[in-house]
Coordinates of C-alpha atoms in Angstrom, one line a residue:
Chain A
M21 CA 153.3 -22.6 164.0
A22 CA 155.5 -23.2 161.0
D23 CA 155.0 -26.9 161.4
A24 CA 151.3 -26.6 161.4
I25 CA 151.3 -24.6 158.2
D26 CA 153.6 -27.2 156.5
N27 CA 151.3 -29.9 157.7
E28 CA 148.4 -28.1 156.2
R29 CA 150.2 -27.7 152.9
S30 CA 151.2 -31.4 152.7
I31 CA 147.6 -32.4 153.4
Q32 CA 146.3 -30.2 150.7
A33 CA 148.8 -31.6 148.2
L34 CA 147.9 -35.1 149.2
T35 CA 144.2 -34.4 148.9
E36 CA 144.5 -32.9 145.4
D37 CA 146.7 -35.8 144.3
K38 CA 144.2 -38.4 145.6
L39 CA 141.1 -36.7 144.3
G40 CA 142.6 -36.8 140.8
N41 CA 142.7 -40.6 140.9
S42 CA 139.5 -41.4 142.6
D43 CA 136.6 -39.6 144.4
L44 CA 136.8 -41.9 147.4
I45 CA 138.4 -40.7 150.6
T46 CA 140.4 -43.3 152.3
D47 CA 142.4 -43.4 155.5
D48 CA 145.5 -42.7 153.5
D49 CA 144.2 -39.2 152.8
F50 CA 144.7 -38.2 156.4
V51 CA 147.9 -37.3 158.1
Q52 CA 148.2 -37.3 161.9
V53 CA 149.0 -33.9 163.3
P54 CA 150.7 -33.9 166.7
L55 CA 148.9 -32.0 169.4
D56 CA 150.8 -28.9 170.4
T57 CA 149.6 -28.0 173.9
L58 CA 151.7 -24.9 174.1
A59 CA 150.3 -23.5 170.9
S60 CA 146.8 -23.6 172.4
E61 CA 148.0 -21.4 175.3
K62 CA 149.1 -18.6 173.0
I63 CA 147.2 -15.3 173.1
D64 CA 147.1 -13.7 169.6
T65 CA 145.5 -10.4 170.5
P66 CA 147.9 -7.5 170.6
K67 CA 149.2 -6.5 174.1
Y68 CA 146.8 -4.4 176.1
S69 CA 148.0 -1.2 177.5
Y70 CA 145.7 0.8 179.8
W71 CA 147.0 4.3 179.1
G72 CA 147.4 3.5 175.4
S73 CA 143.7 2.5 175.2
V74 CA 142.7 5.6 177.1
A75 CA 144.6 7.8 174.6
K76 CA 143.0 5.9 171.7
A77 CA 139.5 6.3 173.1
F78 CA 140.1 9.9 173.9
F79 CA 141.4 11.0 170.6
S80 CA 138.8 9.1 168.6
N81 CA 136.2 11.7 169.4
K82 CA 136.5 14.7 167.1
V83 CA 134.6 17.1 169.4
T84 CA 137.0 16.3 172.2
V85 CA 140.0 17.0 170.0
L86 CA 138.5 20.3 169.0
M87 CA 137.8 21.2 172.6
L88 CA 141.3 20.1 173.6
V89 CA 142.7 22.5 171.0
L90 CA 140.6 25.3 172.4
V91 CA 141.8 24.5 176.0
V92 CA 145.4 24.5 174.9
F93 CA 144.9 27.7 173.0
I94 CA 143.2 29.5 176.0
L95 CA 145.8 28.1 178.4
G96 CA 148.7 29.2 176.1
M97 CA 147.3 32.7 175.6
S98 CA 146.6 33.2 179.3
F99 CA 150.0 32.2 180.5
I100 CA 152.2 33.6 177.6
Q101 CA 150.4 36.8 176.4
P102 CA 150.4 38.7 179.8
L103 CA 154.2 38.3 179.9
F104 CA 154.5 40.5 176.8
S105 CA 151.5 42.9 177.3
G106 CA 152.5 44.1 180.7
Y107 CA 148.9 44.6 181.6
S108 CA 148.2 46.2 185.0
L109 CA 144.8 46.9 186.4
K110 CA 146.0 50.1 188.0
D111 CA 147.5 51.6 184.9
V112 CA 145.6 54.9 184.2
S113 CA 148.2 56.6 182.0
K114 CA 145.9 56.8 179.1
I115 CA 142.8 58.0 181.0
N116 CA 143.0 61.5 179.6
D117 CA 143.8 60.3 176.0
L118 CA 140.3 60.5 174.5
G119 CA 141.4 58.7 171.4
A120 CA 142.5 55.6 173.3
R121 CA 139.2 55.3 175.3
Y122 CA 136.2 53.3 174.3
N123 CA 137.5 52.0 171.0
W124 CA 135.3 49.3 169.4
P125 CA 137.1 46.1 168.4
S126 CA 139.2 46.9 165.4
S127 CA 142.4 45.7 163.7
K128 CA 144.4 47.9 166.1
Y129 CA 142.6 47.0 169.3
W130 CA 141.3 43.4 168.7
F131 CA 138.9 43.4 171.6
G132 CA 138.5 47.2 171.9
T133 CA 139.5 49.4 174.8
D134 CA 137.8 50.5 178.1
Q135 CA 137.2 53.7 180.0
N136 CA 140.9 53.8 181.1
G137 CA 142.1 53.3 177.5
Q138 CA 143.4 49.8 178.4
S139 CA 143.2 47.1 175.8
L140 CA 140.5 44.5 176.6
F141 CA 142.5 41.8 174.8
D142 CA 145.3 42.2 177.3
A143 CA 142.8 42.4 180.2
I144 CA 141.1 39.2 179.2
W145 CA 144.2 37.1 179.1
A146 CA 145.6 38.5 182.3
G147 CA 142.2 37.9 184.0
A148 CA 141.9 34.3 182.5
R149 CA 145.4 33.5 183.9
T150 CA 144.2 34.3 187.5
S151 CA 140.9 32.4 187.1
I152 CA 142.6 29.3 185.6
S153 CA 145.2 29.3 188.3
I154 CA 142.6 29.4 191.0
G155 CA 140.7 26.6 189.3
V156 CA 143.7 24.4 188.8
I157 CA 145.2 24.9 192.3
G158 CA 141.8 24.5 194.0
T159 CA 141.1 21.3 192.0
L160 CA 144.6 19.9 192.8
I161 CA 144.1 20.5 196.6
T162 CA 140.5 19.2 196.6
T163 CA 141.2 16.1 194.6
T164 CA 144.4 15.2 196.5
I165 CA 142.9 15.6 200.0
G166 CA 139.6 14.1 198.9
V167 CA 141.2 10.9 197.5
I168 CA 143.5 10.4 200.4
V169 CA 140.8 11.0 203.1
G170 CA 138.2 9.1 201.0
G171 CA 140.6 6.1 200.7
I172 CA 141.1 5.9 204.5
W173 CA 137.5 6.7 205.2
G174 CA 136.3 3.8 203.1
V175 CA 138.2 1.1 204.9
S176 CA 138.3 2.4 208.5
K177 CA 135.1 1.7 210.4
R178 CA 136.1 3.9 213.3
L179 CA 136.9 6.9 211.1
D180 CA 133.6 6.3 209.2
K181 CA 131.5 7.0 212.3
V182 CA 133.2 10.4 213.0
M183 CA 133.5 11.5 209.3
L184 CA 129.9 10.7 208.5
E185 CA 128.7 13.2 211.2
V186 CA 131.2 15.8 210.1
Y187 CA 130.0 15.3 206.5
N188 CA 126.4 15.5 207.5
V189 CA 126.9 18.8 209.3
I190 CA 129.0 20.5 206.7
S191 CA 127.2 19.3 203.6
N192 CA 124.0 20.8 205.0
V193 CA 125.5 24.3 205.2
P194 CA 125.4 26.0 201.8
S195 CA 129.0 26.0 200.5
L196 CA 128.7 29.5 199.1
L197 CA 127.9 30.8 202.6
I198 CA 131.0 29.1 204.0
I199 CA 133.2 30.6 201.3
I200 CA 131.8 34.1 201.6
V201 CA 132.1 34.1 205.4
L202 CA 135.6 32.7 205.3
S203 CA 136.6 35.3 202.6
Y204 CA 135.4 38.1 204.7
T205 CA 137.1 36.9 207.9
L206 CA 140.4 36.0 206.2
G207 CA 140.5 39.2 204.1
S208 CA 141.0 39.3 200.3
G209 CA 143.9 37.7 198.5
F210 CA 144.7 34.9 196.1
W211 CA 145.7 32.3 198.6
N212 CA 143.0 33.3 201.1
L213 CA 140.4 32.8 198.4
I214 CA 141.8 29.4 197.6
F215 CA 141.8 28.4 201.2
A216 CA 138.2 29.6 201.6
M217 CA 137.1 27.6 198.6
T218 CA 139.0 24.3 199.3
C219 CA 138.4 24.4 203.1
T220 CA 135.3 22.2 202.8
S221 CA 135.0 21.3 199.2
W222 CA 137.3 18.2 199.6
L223 CA 134.6 16.6 201.8
G224 CA 132.4 16.0 198.8
T225 CA 135.2 14.3 196.8
A226 CA 136.2 12.3 199.9
Y227 CA 132.6 11.1 200.4
S228 CA 132.1 9.9 196.8
I229 CA 135.5 8.1 197.0
R230 CA 134.5 6.5 200.3
V231 CA 131.3 5.1 198.7
Y232 CA 133.3 3.6 195.8
V233 CA 136.0 2.2 198.1
M234 CA 133.2 0.5 200.2
M235 CA 131.7 -0.9 197.0
Y236 CA 135.0 -2.4 195.9
R237 CA 136.4 -3.3 199.3
D238 CA 134.7 -6.7 199.7
R239 CA 135.1 -7.9 196.1
E240 CA 136.6 -11.3 195.8
Y241 CA 139.9 -10.1 194.3
N242 CA 140.4 -8.0 197.5
I243 CA 139.7 -11.0 199.7
A244 CA 142.3 -12.8 197.6
S245 CA 144.8 -10.1 198.2
K246 CA 144.1 -10.4 201.9
T247 CA 144.7 -14.1 201.9
L248 CA 148.1 -13.3 200.2
G249 CA 148.9 -11.1 203.2
T250 CA 148.6 -7.7 201.4
P251 CA 148.3 -4.9 203.9
T252 CA 145.1 -2.8 203.7
F253 CA 147.0 0.3 202.5
R254 CA 148.2 -1.5 199.4
V255 CA 144.8 -3.1 198.8
V256 CA 143.5 0.5 198.6
T257 CA 146.3 1.9 196.4
R258 CA 146.9 -1.0 194.1
N259 CA 143.5 -2.8 194.0
I260 CA 140.8 -0.1 194.5
L261 CA 142.1 3.3 193.4
P262 CA 143.1 2.2 189.9
Y263 CA 139.4 1.2 189.4
L264 CA 138.4 4.7 190.4
T265 CA 140.4 6.6 187.8
S266 CA 137.4 7.6 185.9
V267 CA 135.5 8.6 189.0
I268 CA 138.4 10.8 190.1
V269 CA 138.8 12.4 186.7
T270 CA 135.1 13.2 186.5
S271 CA 135.1 14.8 189.9
A272 CA 138.2 16.8 189.1
S273 CA 136.8 18.1 185.8
L274 CA 133.6 19.2 187.5
S275 CA 135.4 21.0 190.3
L276 CA 137.8 22.7 187.8
S277 CA 135.0 24.6 186.1
G278 CA 133.2 24.9 189.4
F279 CA 136.1 26.8 191.0
I280 CA 136.4 29.2 188.0
D281 CA 132.7 29.9 188.3
Y282 CA 133.0 30.5 192.1
E283 CA 135.8 32.9 191.5
V284 CA 133.8 34.8 188.9
F285 CA 130.8 35.0 191.2
L286 CA 132.8 36.1 194.3
S287 CA 134.7 38.8 192.4
Y288 CA 131.3 39.9 190.9
V289 CA 129.9 40.4 194.3
G290 CA 133.1 42.0 195.5
V291 CA 134.7 39.5 197.8
G292 CA 137.8 37.3 197.3
L293 CA 140.7 38.8 195.3
S294 CA 142.5 42.0 196.2
Q295 CA 141.9 45.1 194.2
N296 CA 145.0 45.0 192.0
V297 CA 144.5 41.4 190.7
P298 CA 142.8 41.1 187.4
S299 CA 140.4 38.1 186.9
L300 CA 137.5 37.2 184.6
G301 CA 135.1 37.8 187.4
R302 CA 136.5 41.3 188.1
L303 CA 136.3 42.2 184.4
I304 CA 132.7 41.1 184.2
S305 CA 131.9 42.9 187.3
T306 CA 133.7 46.1 186.2
Y307 CA 132.2 46.2 182.7
S308 CA 128.7 45.1 183.5
P309 CA 127.4 48.8 183.5
Y310 CA 128.5 49.0 179.8
M311 CA 126.3 46.1 178.8
T312 CA 124.2 48.4 176.6
S313 CA 126.5 51.3 175.8
Y314 CA 129.7 49.3 174.9
P315 CA 128.4 45.7 174.9
Y316 CA 131.8 44.2 173.7
L317 CA 133.3 45.2 177.1
F318 CA 130.9 42.9 178.9
W319 CA 130.3 40.1 176.4
L320 CA 133.8 39.3 175.4
P321 CA 135.0 38.4 178.9
V322 CA 131.7 36.4 179.4
L323 CA 132.3 34.6 176.1
T324 CA 135.9 33.8 177.1
L325 CA 134.7 32.4 180.4
A326 CA 132.0 30.3 178.7
L327 CA 134.4 28.9 176.2
L328 CA 136.9 28.1 178.9
T329 CA 134.5 26.3 181.3
I330 CA 132.7 24.4 178.5
S331 CA 135.9 23.2 176.8
L332 CA 137.5 22.2 180.2
Y333 CA 134.3 20.4 181.1
V334 CA 134.0 18.5 177.8
V335 CA 137.6 17.5 177.8
G336 CA 137.4 16.4 181.4
Q337 CA 134.2 14.4 180.8
N338 CA 135.6 12.7 177.8
L339 CA 138.9 11.9 179.5
A340 CA 136.8 10.4 182.3
D341 CA 134.9 8.3 179.8
A342 CA 138.1 7.2 178.0
S343 CA 139.7 6.2 181.3
D344 CA 136.9 3.7 181.9
P345 CA 138.1 0.4 180.4
R346 CA 134.6 -0.6 179.5
T347 CA 134.9 1.9 176.6
H348 CA 138.0 0.3 175.3
M349 CA 136.4 -2.7 173.6
Chain B
M25 CA 140.2 -39.9 215.7
Q26 CA 143.3 -41.4 214.4
T27 CA 146.4 -40.1 216.0
N28 CA 149.1 -41.6 213.8
P29 CA 149.1 -39.1 210.9
E30 CA 150.2 -35.6 211.5
I31 CA 147.2 -33.4 211.9
V32 CA 147.4 -30.1 210.0
L33 CA 144.1 -28.6 210.7
S34 CA 141.5 -29.5 213.3
L35 CA 138.1 -28.0 214.0
R36 CA 136.3 -28.6 217.3
D37 CA 132.6 -27.6 217.7
V38 CA 133.0 -24.6 215.4
A39 CA 130.1 -22.4 214.8
V40 CA 129.9 -19.3 212.6
T41 CA 127.1 -16.7 213.1
Y42 CA 126.2 -13.9 210.8
G43 CA 124.6 -10.8 212.1
E44 CA 123.7 -9.9 215.7
G45 CA 120.8 -10.1 218.1
K46 CA 117.5 -10.7 216.4
N47 CA 119.0 -11.0 212.9
A48 CA 121.6 -13.5 213.9
L49 CA 121.9 -16.4 211.5
T50 CA 123.9 -19.4 212.5
A51 CA 125.4 -20.6 209.2
V52 CA 127.3 -23.6 210.6
Q53 CA 127.5 -25.3 214.0
H54 CA 129.0 -28.4 215.6
V55 CA 131.7 -28.6 213.0
N56 CA 134.3 -31.3 213.9
F57 CA 136.9 -32.7 211.6
D58 CA 140.7 -33.2 211.3
I59 CA 142.8 -32.8 208.2
H60 CA 145.9 -34.9 208.0
K61 CA 149.1 -33.8 206.4
G62 CA 149.4 -34.5 202.6
E63 CA 145.7 -35.5 202.2
T64 CA 142.8 -34.0 200.3
F65 CA 139.9 -33.5 202.5
S66 CA 136.6 -32.6 200.8
L67 CA 133.6 -30.9 202.0
V68 CA 130.5 -31.7 200.0
G69 CA 126.9 -30.4 200.3
E70 CA 124.3 -28.6 198.5
S71 CA 124.3 -24.8 197.9
G72 CA 124.0 -22.8 201.1
S73 CA 124.9 -25.7 203.3
G74 CA 127.9 -23.7 204.7
K75 CA 130.8 -25.2 202.9
S76 CA 132.3 -21.8 201.9
T77 CA 131.6 -20.4 205.4
I78 CA 133.8 -23.1 206.9
A79 CA 136.5 -22.3 204.4
K80 CA 136.3 -18.6 205.3
A81 CA 136.4 -19.4 209.0
V82 CA 139.6 -21.4 208.5
L83 CA 141.2 -18.5 206.5
G84 CA 140.2 -16.0 209.2
I85 CA 138.0 -14.0 206.8
H86 CA 134.9 -14.7 209.0
D87 CA 135.1 -14.8 212.7
T88 CA 133.9 -17.9 214.5
S89 CA 131.3 -17.5 217.2
S90 CA 132.4 -20.5 219.2
G91 CA 134.6 -23.5 219.0
V92 CA 138.3 -23.9 218.3
V93 CA 140.2 -24.0 215.0
N94 CA 143.7 -25.4 215.5
F95 CA 146.4 -25.1 212.8
E96 CA 149.6 -27.0 213.3
G97 CA 148.9 -27.3 217.0
A98 CA 148.1 -23.6 217.6
Q99 CA 144.7 -22.0 217.9
I100 CA 144.0 -19.6 215.0
N101 CA 140.5 -18.3 215.5
G102 CA 139.7 -15.3 217.5
K103 CA 142.0 -12.3 218.0
L104 CA 145.6 -13.0 217.0
P105 CA 148.6 -10.7 217.3
A106 CA 149.1 -9.0 213.9
K107 CA 152.5 -10.6 213.4
Q108 CA 151.2 -14.1 214.0
R109 CA 148.2 -13.5 211.8
H110 CA 150.6 -12.3 209.0
A111 CA 152.8 -15.3 209.3
L112 CA 149.7 -17.6 209.3
D113 CA 148.3 -16.0 206.2
R114 CA 151.2 -17.3 204.2
K115 CA 150.8 -20.8 205.3
I116 CA 147.1 -21.1 204.5
Q117 CA 146.3 -20.1 200.9
M118 CA 143.1 -20.1 198.9
I119 CA 142.1 -20.9 195.4
F120 CA 138.9 -19.2 194.5
Q121 CA 135.8 -20.3 192.7
D122 CA 135.5 -17.6 190.1
P123 CA 138.8 -16.8 188.4
A124 CA 137.3 -13.7 186.7
A125 CA 136.3 -12.1 190.0
S126 CA 139.3 -13.1 192.1
L127 CA 142.0 -11.5 189.9
N128 CA 142.7 -7.8 189.9
E129 CA 141.9 -6.6 186.4
R130 CA 144.2 -3.6 186.7
A131 CA 147.3 -5.6 187.5
T132 CA 149.6 -7.6 185.2
V133 CA 150.1 -11.4 185.7
D134 CA 153.6 -10.5 186.9
Y135 CA 152.2 -8.4 189.8
I136 CA 149.4 -10.9 190.6
I137 CA 151.7 -13.8 191.0
S138 CA 154.3 -11.8 192.8
E139 CA 151.9 -10.2 195.2
G140 CA 152.5 -12.7 198.0
L141 CA 156.3 -12.6 197.4
Y142 CA 156.3 -8.8 197.8
N143 CA 154.3 -9.1 201.1
Y144 CA 156.6 -11.6 202.7
H145 CA 159.7 -10.6 200.8
L146 CA 160.3 -14.2 199.7
Y147 CA 163.0 -13.3 197.2
D148 CA 166.6 -12.3 197.3
S149 CA 166.7 -9.8 194.4
E150 CA 164.5 -8.5 191.6
E151 CA 166.0 -11.2 189.2
D152 CA 165.3 -13.9 191.8
R153 CA 161.7 -12.8 192.0
E154 CA 161.2 -12.8 188.3
K155 CA 162.9 -16.2 188.0
K156 CA 160.5 -17.6 190.6
V157 CA 157.5 -16.2 188.9
R158 CA 158.6 -17.5 185.5
Q159 CA 159.2 -20.9 186.9
M160 CA 155.8 -21.0 188.6
M161 CA 154.2 -19.9 185.3
A162 CA 155.9 -22.7 183.4
E163 CA 154.7 -25.2 186.1
V164 CA 151.1 -24.2 185.7
G165 CA 151.5 -24.3 181.9
L166 CA 151.5 -20.6 181.1
L167 CA 153.9 -19.1 178.5
P168 CA 156.7 -16.8 179.6
E169 CA 155.7 -14.1 177.2
Q170 CA 152.4 -13.7 179.0
L171 CA 154.1 -12.2 182.0
Y172 CA 153.0 -8.6 181.4
R173 CA 149.5 -9.4 180.2
Y174 CA 146.3 -8.5 182.0
P175 CA 143.8 -11.1 183.4
H176 CA 141.0 -10.3 181.0
E177 CA 143.2 -11.4 178.1
F178 CA 143.2 -15.0 179.3
S179 CA 140.7 -17.8 179.0
G180 CA 138.9 -19.1 182.1
G181 CA 141.2 -22.1 182.5
Q182 CA 144.3 -19.9 182.2
R183 CA 143.0 -17.5 184.7
Q184 CA 142.3 -20.2 187.2
R185 CA 145.9 -21.4 186.7
I186 CA 147.1 -17.8 187.4
G187 CA 145.1 -18.1 190.6
I188 CA 146.7 -21.4 191.5
A189 CA 150.2 -20.0 190.7
R190 CA 149.8 -17.0 193.0
A191 CA 148.6 -19.2 195.9
L192 CA 151.2 -22.0 195.5
I193 CA 154.2 -19.7 195.0
M194 CA 153.8 -18.9 198.7
Q195 CA 154.7 -22.5 199.5
P196 CA 151.7 -22.9 201.8
D197 CA 151.0 -25.8 204.1
L198 CA 147.3 -25.9 203.6
V199 CA 145.4 -24.8 200.4
V200 CA 141.7 -24.2 200.6
C201 CA 140.1 -24.8 197.2
D202 CA 136.7 -23.3 197.2
E203 CA 135.0 -25.0 194.2
P204 CA 138.0 -24.3 192.0
I205 CA 136.5 -25.9 188.9
S206 CA 132.8 -25.2 189.1
A207 CA 133.1 -21.9 187.1
L208 CA 135.2 -23.6 184.4
D209 CA 134.3 -25.3 181.2
M210 CA 133.9 -29.0 181.3
S211 CA 136.8 -29.5 178.9
I212 CA 139.3 -27.9 181.1
R213 CA 138.2 -29.1 184.5
A214 CA 140.4 -32.2 184.4
Q215 CA 143.4 -30.1 183.4
V216 CA 143.0 -28.0 186.6
L217 CA 142.3 -31.0 188.8
N218 CA 145.4 -32.8 187.5
L219 CA 147.4 -29.7 188.1
L220 CA 146.3 -29.6 191.7
K221 CA 147.1 -33.4 192.0
K222 CA 150.5 -32.8 190.5
F223 CA 151.4 -30.1 193.0
Q224 CA 150.2 -32.3 195.9
E225 CA 152.5 -35.1 194.8
E226 CA 155.5 -32.8 194.3
E227 CA 155.2 -30.6 197.3
G228 CA 153.2 -32.7 199.7
L229 CA 150.4 -30.1 199.9
T230 CA 147.3 -30.5 202.1
Y231 CA 144.0 -29.5 200.4
L232 CA 140.7 -28.6 201.9
F233 CA 138.6 -29.1 198.9
I234 CA 135.1 -27.7 198.6
A235 CA 132.8 -29.0 195.9
H236 CA 129.3 -30.1 195.1
D237 CA 130.2 -32.3 192.2
L238 CA 130.4 -35.8 193.7
S239 CA 132.3 -37.4 190.8
V240 CA 135.0 -34.8 191.1
V241 CA 135.2 -35.3 194.8
R242 CA 135.5 -39.0 194.4
Y243 CA 138.4 -38.5 192.0
I244 CA 140.4 -36.1 194.0
S245 CA 139.8 -36.7 197.7
D246 CA 141.2 -39.0 200.3
R247 CA 138.5 -38.3 202.9
I248 CA 135.1 -36.6 202.6
A249 CA 132.8 -34.8 205.0
V250 CA 129.2 -34.4 204.0
I251 CA 127.6 -31.2 205.2
R252 CA 123.9 -30.4 205.4
H253 CA 122.3 -27.2 206.8
G254 CA 125.5 -26.2 208.5
R255 CA 126.1 -29.5 210.2
I256 CA 128.5 -32.2 209.3
V257 CA 126.5 -35.4 209.0
E258 CA 129.1 -37.9 207.9
V259 CA 132.9 -38.1 207.7
A260 CA 134.7 -41.1 206.1
E261 CA 137.4 -42.2 203.7
T262 CA 136.3 -41.7 200.1
E263 CA 135.7 -45.3 199.0
E264 CA 134.2 -46.2 202.4
L265 CA 131.8 -43.3 202.0
F266 CA 130.8 -44.2 198.5
T267 CA 130.4 -47.9 199.2
H268 CA 128.9 -47.8 202.7
P269 CA 127.1 -44.5 203.2
I270 CA 125.4 -44.7 206.6
H271 CA 123.6 -41.4 207.2
P272 CA 120.3 -41.2 205.2
Y273 CA 121.3 -37.8 203.8
T274 CA 124.5 -39.2 202.4
Q275 CA 122.6 -42.1 200.9
A276 CA 120.2 -39.7 199.2
L277 CA 123.0 -37.6 197.9
L278 CA 124.9 -40.5 196.5
S279 CA 121.8 -41.9 194.9
A280 CA 121.5 -38.7 192.9
V281 CA 124.8 -39.1 191.2
P282 CA 124.1 -39.5 187.5
V283 CA 125.2 -42.9 186.0
P284 CA 126.8 -42.6 182.5
D285 CA 125.0 -45.8 181.3
P286 CA 121.3 -45.5 180.2
Q287 CA 120.5 -49.1 181.1
L288 CA 121.9 -48.9 184.6
A289 CA 120.4 -45.5 185.0
Q290 CA 116.9 -46.9 184.3
H291 CA 117.2 -49.3 187.3
K292 CA 118.7 -46.7 189.6
Q293 CA 116.8 -46.2 192.8
L294 CA 116.5 -42.6 194.0
I295 CA 116.5 -42.2 197.7
V296 CA 114.6 -39.2 199.1
Y297 CA 115.8 -37.7 202.3
D298 CA 113.3 -36.5 204.8
P299 CA 114.8 -34.5 207.7
S300 CA 111.7 -35.2 209.8
M301 CA 112.7 -38.8 210.2
H302 CA 115.1 -37.7 213.0
H303 CA 113.7 -37.3 216.5
Y304 CA 116.3 -35.1 218.3
E305 CA 113.9 -33.5 220.8
T306 CA 115.1 -35.5 223.8
D307 CA 117.9 -37.7 222.6
K308 CA 120.5 -35.1 221.4
P309 CA 122.7 -36.1 218.5
S310 CA 126.5 -35.9 218.2
L311 CA 129.3 -37.0 215.8
V312 CA 129.8 -40.7 216.6
E313 CA 132.6 -42.9 215.4
I314 CA 130.6 -45.9 214.0
L315 CA 133.6 -47.6 212.4
P316 CA 137.3 -46.7 212.7
G317 CA 137.6 -43.3 210.9
H318 CA 133.9 -43.3 209.9
F319 CA 131.9 -40.7 211.8
V320 CA 128.1 -40.1 211.6
W321 CA 125.9 -37.4 213.1
C322 CA 123.3 -39.3 215.1
N323 CA 121.8 -39.8 218.5
K324 CA 121.9 -42.9 220.8
A325 CA 118.9 -44.6 219.2
E326 CA 120.1 -44.1 215.7
E327 CA 123.6 -45.2 216.6
A328 CA 122.2 -48.5 217.8
K329 CA 120.2 -48.8 214.6
Y330 CA 123.2 -48.1 212.4
R331 CA 125.4 -50.5 214.3
G332 CA 122.7 -53.1 213.9
E333 CA 122.6 -52.6 210.2
L334 CA 126.4 -52.8 209.9
A335 CA 126.4 -56.0 212.0
G336 CA 123.7 -57.3 209.6
L337 CA 125.9 -56.5 206.6
A338 CA 128.9 -58.2 208.2
G339 CA 126.9 -61.3 209.2

């Protein structure tokens, strides 16, 4: 490169010199520059890094960053605040202390107190912790099983025949029905509820992964891998699944808020968690009679739930968009 | 056919059929040819004539519906034991037409070129593998600092050279080149062709070259097979085929080659091929050796006619 610049300079000097003497351009004005074949191979663009570009695309959106801050705040409060508040649903020590009951939100009780004299602020974070845990664990299970099964399903013709029938049968039964029936039969409890919710939900993820795997399976670069002797397992894990990052993130972000909603609904109708476990659904269910008399008791848990699911959804969707390399240009 | 040179690949009455029952479509049939060690054998024909189908049948990507494909003396079509198939995959490599579609966009050049090495464990240690990859990159004219870059950062010619590098690092015996330059810019076609020639001289590689550009085919091949509608109509050595085409389709094909001289081009005679000129209803055709090493798809009557014409030329 340095040679090329030197050459350019000497040419410039020569040209100026000659032009001073006469306006004619002769052969002497030109200098032969040797062809550098290696220089033409050089790539001058900065190195591409997939995850670096994902982060850049993700953080370039201000709304996403705001929502991410909100998610981090809610997560932090739900998992740290209950450690100090010592909130327990069964604590009725202040039930006869009339001064502690039904306080509207104030500087002393930020979110007010309920009929048992318990602080709603403590209740909301303890409840959110349970709801978020259910959402995260459920999503992890659904996505992991869904991706593994979907990956095999997409390349195995024999499995495809069986799985398609299983999928057709189960997807035609309302999933809420399956969850409620399973919750009743298994009895209430945190892990029982997670089992009931994830028992069939992975089928949906697996099916969408199967469709994408089939789409990518016969692309030319996979045939190329086959001619290089790459086993099918590695074709799926190295060649196909990396292309599905954004699909997987989208489905995970949808199921995360979906599971939280399910938990709220199930607790509201009275199935799922045991009586001593606080959750956003249980709070909303317990305080719904106070919707007109003490509206803060009902609306603050609902607002927390709405903020949580919306922020998780927006962050998830934007992460999915950012993980699609077509947005990196 | 000639028995003197070592035959690497031979196809006998190969047919490939897509679909089943009513929807069955026979893409190629009655395919017969031998490829000798160290030569470049080209398949030419128009789009949809079945060139790529033959290549895929050789690679085992498509199943053959009848006939025998022999590679180094052993039959390779039909069901093979997994181990034998795996060993065979290393020996037959492929260079693809579209370098953009045939490289994994989510993998670095390092992984793409090493992919085959990993699969067959063709290296002693991690350093040895990297050394081999760097050496191969230098041989195809890529820079060592490009090792950890992604395919989309390269130009078309560079990508095709990555494709060549990953195929040739396997030290194959036969390389199937499926129109390796037709997706490339005019200015870099020669570069890739010369690279292929260089490797052939150095390593004694055998190429099955597929193209529709006749000037390219003439430049690179030793022998040529002309294919039309899934049938091989003529096989001959390159210069023999270009100077004495016998089958009317070959004559028509060659007459369509552009001449880079306007005055000559004005006087050029275009030959139009009419498939209805053949009468194969009762007198069935087959691949006949008209001259030593020169085969034509014809029936008895045509054979007599062609021989008559040849005798006329000689006399």
